[in-house]
mmCIF file of N, CA and C in Angstrom:
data_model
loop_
_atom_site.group_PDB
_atom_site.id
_atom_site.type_symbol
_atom_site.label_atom_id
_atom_site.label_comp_id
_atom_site.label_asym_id
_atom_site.label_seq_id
_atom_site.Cartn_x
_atom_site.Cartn_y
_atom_site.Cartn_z
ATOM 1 N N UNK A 835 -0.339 2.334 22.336
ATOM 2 C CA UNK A 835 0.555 3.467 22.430
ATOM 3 C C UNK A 835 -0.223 4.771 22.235
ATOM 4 N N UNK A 836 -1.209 4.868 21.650
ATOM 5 C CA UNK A 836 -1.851 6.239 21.142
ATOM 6 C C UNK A 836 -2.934 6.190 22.014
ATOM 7 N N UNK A 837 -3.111 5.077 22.613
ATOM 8 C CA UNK A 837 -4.226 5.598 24.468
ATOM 9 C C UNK A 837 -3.623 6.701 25.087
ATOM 10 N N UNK A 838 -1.771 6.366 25.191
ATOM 11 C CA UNK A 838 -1.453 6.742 25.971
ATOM 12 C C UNK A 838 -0.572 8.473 25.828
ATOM 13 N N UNK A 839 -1.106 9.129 24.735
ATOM 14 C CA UNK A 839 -0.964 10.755 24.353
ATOM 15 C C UNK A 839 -2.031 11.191 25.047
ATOM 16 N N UNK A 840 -1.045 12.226 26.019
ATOM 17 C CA UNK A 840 -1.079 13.234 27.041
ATOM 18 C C UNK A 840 -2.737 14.116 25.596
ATOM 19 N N UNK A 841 -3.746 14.080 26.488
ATOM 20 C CA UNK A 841 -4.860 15.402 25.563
ATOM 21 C C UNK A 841 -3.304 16.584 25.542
ATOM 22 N N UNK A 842 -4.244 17.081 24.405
ATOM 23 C CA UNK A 842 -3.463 18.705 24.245
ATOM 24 C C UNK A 842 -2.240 18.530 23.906
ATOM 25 N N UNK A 843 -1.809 17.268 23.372
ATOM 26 C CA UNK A 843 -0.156 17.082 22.919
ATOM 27 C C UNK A 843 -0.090 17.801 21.594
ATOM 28 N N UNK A 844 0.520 18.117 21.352
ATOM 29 C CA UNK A 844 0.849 18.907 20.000
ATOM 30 C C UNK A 844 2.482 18.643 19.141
ATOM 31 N N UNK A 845 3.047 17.782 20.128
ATOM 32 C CA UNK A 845 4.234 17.128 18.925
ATOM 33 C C UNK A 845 4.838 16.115 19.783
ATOM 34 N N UNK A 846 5.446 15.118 18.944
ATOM 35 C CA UNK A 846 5.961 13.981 19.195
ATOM 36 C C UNK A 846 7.299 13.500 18.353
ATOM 37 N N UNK A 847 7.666 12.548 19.072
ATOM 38 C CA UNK A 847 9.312 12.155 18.250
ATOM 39 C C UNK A 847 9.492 10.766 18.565
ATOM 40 N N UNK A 848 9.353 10.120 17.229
ATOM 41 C CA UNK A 848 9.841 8.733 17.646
ATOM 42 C C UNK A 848 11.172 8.313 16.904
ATOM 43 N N UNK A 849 11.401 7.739 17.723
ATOM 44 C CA UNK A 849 13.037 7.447 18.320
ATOM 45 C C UNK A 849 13.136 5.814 17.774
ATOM 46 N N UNK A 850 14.029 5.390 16.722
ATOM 47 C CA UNK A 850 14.114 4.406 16.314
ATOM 48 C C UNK A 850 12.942 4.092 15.155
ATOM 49 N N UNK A 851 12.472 4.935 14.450
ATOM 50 C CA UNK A 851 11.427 4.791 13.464
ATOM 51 C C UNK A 851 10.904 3.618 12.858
ATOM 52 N N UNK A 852 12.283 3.445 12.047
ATOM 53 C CA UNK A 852 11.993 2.113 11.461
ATOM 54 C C UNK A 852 11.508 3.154 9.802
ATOM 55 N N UNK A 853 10.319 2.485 9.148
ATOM 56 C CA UNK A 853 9.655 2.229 8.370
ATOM 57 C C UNK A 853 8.636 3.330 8.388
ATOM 58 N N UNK A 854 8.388 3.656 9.944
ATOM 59 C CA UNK A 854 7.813 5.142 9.868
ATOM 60 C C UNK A 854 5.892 4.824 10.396
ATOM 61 N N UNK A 855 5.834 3.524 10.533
ATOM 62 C CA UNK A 855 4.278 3.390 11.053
ATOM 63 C C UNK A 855 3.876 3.947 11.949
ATOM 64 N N UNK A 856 4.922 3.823 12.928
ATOM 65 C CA UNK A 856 4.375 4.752 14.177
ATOM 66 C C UNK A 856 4.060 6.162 14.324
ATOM 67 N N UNK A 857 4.987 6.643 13.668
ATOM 68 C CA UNK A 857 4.932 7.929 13.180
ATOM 69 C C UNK A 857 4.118 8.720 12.199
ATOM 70 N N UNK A 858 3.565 7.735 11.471
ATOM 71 C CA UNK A 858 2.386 7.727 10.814
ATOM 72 C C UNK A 858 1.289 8.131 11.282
ATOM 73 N N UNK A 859 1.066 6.830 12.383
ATOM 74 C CA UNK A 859 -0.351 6.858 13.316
ATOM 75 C C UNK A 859 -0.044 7.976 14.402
ATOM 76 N N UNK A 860 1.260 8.383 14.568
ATOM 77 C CA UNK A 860 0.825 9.636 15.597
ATOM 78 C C UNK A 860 0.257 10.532 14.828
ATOM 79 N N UNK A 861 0.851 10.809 13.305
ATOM 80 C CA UNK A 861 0.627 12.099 12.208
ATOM 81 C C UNK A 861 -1.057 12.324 12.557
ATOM 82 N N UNK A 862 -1.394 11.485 12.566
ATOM 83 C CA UNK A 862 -2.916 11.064 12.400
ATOM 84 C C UNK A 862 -3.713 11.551 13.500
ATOM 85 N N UNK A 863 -2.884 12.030 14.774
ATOM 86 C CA UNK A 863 -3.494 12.774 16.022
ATOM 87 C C UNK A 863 -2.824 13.856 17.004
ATOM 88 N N UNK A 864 -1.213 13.990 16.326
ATOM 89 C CA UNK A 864 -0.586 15.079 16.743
ATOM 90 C C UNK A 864 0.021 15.868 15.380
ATOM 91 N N UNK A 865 -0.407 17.389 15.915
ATOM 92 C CA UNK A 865 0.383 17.755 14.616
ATOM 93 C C UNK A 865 1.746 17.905 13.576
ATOM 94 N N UNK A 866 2.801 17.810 14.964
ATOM 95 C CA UNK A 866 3.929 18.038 14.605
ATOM 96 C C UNK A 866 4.813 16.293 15.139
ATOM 97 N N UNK A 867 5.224 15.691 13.963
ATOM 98 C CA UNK A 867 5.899 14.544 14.634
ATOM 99 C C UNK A 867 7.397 14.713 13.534
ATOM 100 N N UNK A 868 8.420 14.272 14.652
ATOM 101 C CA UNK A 868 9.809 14.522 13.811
ATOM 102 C C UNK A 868 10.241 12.196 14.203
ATOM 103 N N UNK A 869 10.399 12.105 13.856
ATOM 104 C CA UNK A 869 10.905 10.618 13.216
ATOM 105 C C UNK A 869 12.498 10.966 13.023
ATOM 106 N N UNK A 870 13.151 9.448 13.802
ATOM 107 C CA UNK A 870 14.983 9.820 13.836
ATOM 108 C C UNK A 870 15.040 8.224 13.981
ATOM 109 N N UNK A 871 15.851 8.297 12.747
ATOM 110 C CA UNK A 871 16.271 6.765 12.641
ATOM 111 C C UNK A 871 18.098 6.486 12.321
ATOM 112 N N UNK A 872 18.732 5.486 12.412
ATOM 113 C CA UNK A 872 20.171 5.633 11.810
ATOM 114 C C UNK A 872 20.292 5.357 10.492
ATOM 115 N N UNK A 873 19.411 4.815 10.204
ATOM 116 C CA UNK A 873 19.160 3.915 8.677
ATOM 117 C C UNK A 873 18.796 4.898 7.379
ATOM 118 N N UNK A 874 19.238 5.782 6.724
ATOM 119 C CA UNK A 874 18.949 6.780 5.584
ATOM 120 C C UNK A 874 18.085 5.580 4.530
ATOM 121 N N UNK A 875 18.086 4.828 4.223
ATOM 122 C CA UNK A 875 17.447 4.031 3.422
ATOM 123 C C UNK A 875 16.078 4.037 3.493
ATOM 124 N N UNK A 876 16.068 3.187 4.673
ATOM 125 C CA UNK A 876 14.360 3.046 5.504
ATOM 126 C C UNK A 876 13.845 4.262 5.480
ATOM 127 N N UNK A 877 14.364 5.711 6.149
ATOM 128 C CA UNK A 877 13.744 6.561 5.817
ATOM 129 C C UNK A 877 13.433 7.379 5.058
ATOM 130 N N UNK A 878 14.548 7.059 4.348
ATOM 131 C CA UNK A 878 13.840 7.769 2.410
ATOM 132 C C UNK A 878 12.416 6.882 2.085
ATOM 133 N N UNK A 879 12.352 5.631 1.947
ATOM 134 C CA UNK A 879 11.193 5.161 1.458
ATOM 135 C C UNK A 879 10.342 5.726 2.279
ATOM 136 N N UNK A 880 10.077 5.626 3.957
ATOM 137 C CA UNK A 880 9.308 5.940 4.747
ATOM 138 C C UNK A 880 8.520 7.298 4.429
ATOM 139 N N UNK A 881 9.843 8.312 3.941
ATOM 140 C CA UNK A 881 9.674 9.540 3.545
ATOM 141 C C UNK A 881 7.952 9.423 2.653
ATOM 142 N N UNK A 882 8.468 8.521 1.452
ATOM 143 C CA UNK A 882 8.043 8.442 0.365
ATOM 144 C C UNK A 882 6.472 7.814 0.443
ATOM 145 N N UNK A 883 6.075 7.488 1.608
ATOM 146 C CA UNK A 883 4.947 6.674 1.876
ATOM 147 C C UNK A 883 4.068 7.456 3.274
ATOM 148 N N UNK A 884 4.948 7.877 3.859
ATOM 149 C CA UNK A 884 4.444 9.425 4.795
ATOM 150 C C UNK A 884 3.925 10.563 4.938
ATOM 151 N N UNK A 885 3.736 11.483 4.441
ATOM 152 C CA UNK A 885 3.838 12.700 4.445
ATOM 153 C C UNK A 885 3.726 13.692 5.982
ATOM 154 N N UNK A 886 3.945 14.891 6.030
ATOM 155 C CA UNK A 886 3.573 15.665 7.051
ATOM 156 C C UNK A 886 4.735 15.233 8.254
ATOM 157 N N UNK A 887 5.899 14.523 8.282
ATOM 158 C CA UNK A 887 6.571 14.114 9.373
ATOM 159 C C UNK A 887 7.798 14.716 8.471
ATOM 160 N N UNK A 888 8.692 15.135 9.825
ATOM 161 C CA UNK A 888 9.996 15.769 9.614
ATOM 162 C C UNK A 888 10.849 14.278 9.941
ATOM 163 N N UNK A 889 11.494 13.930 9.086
ATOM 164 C CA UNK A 889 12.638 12.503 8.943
ATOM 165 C C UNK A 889 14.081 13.326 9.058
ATOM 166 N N UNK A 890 14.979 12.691 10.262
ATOM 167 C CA UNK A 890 15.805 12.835 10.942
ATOM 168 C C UNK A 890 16.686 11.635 10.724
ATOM 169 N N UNK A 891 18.007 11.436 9.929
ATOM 170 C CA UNK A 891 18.384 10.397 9.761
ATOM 171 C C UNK A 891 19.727 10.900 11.069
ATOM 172 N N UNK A 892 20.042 10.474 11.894
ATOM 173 C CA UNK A 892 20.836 10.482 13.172
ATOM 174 C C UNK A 892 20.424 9.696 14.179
ATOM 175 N N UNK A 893 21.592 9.498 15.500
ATOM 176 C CA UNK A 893 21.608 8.796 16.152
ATOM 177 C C UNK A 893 21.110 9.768 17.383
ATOM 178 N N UNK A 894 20.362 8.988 17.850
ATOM 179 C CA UNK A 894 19.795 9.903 18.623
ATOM 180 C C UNK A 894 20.967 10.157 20.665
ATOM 181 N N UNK A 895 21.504 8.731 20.589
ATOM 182 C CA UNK A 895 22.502 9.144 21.569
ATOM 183 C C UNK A 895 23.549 10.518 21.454
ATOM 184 N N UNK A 896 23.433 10.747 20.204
ATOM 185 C CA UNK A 896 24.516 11.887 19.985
ATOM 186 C C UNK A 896 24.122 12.841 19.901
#
């Protein structure tokens, strides 16, 4: 997945987070990543084990 960031990307959003790994490993090569999950739980801990990512607890169809 991280072959495939456009050079010169500068923010990202993953959609269905989870736990927040992915969002992690983008932190790690784009600067701005916002993370949106439905689950407030998962992403409080995620919060808590993350840093530098904006956590979005919503559905993203809406």
């Amino acid at each position: 997945m991280l072959a495939a960031i456009p050079s010169g990307a500068r923010s990202a959003l993953d959609v269905g987070s989870g736990d927040g790994m992915l969002a992690a490993e983008l932190r790690d090569v784009i600067s701005e990543v916002v993370a949106i999950d439905l689950d407030g739980d998962v992403l409080r801990r995620a919060a808590v084990e993350h840093s530098g990512i904006v956590w979005v607890r919503d559905d993203v169809m809406t």
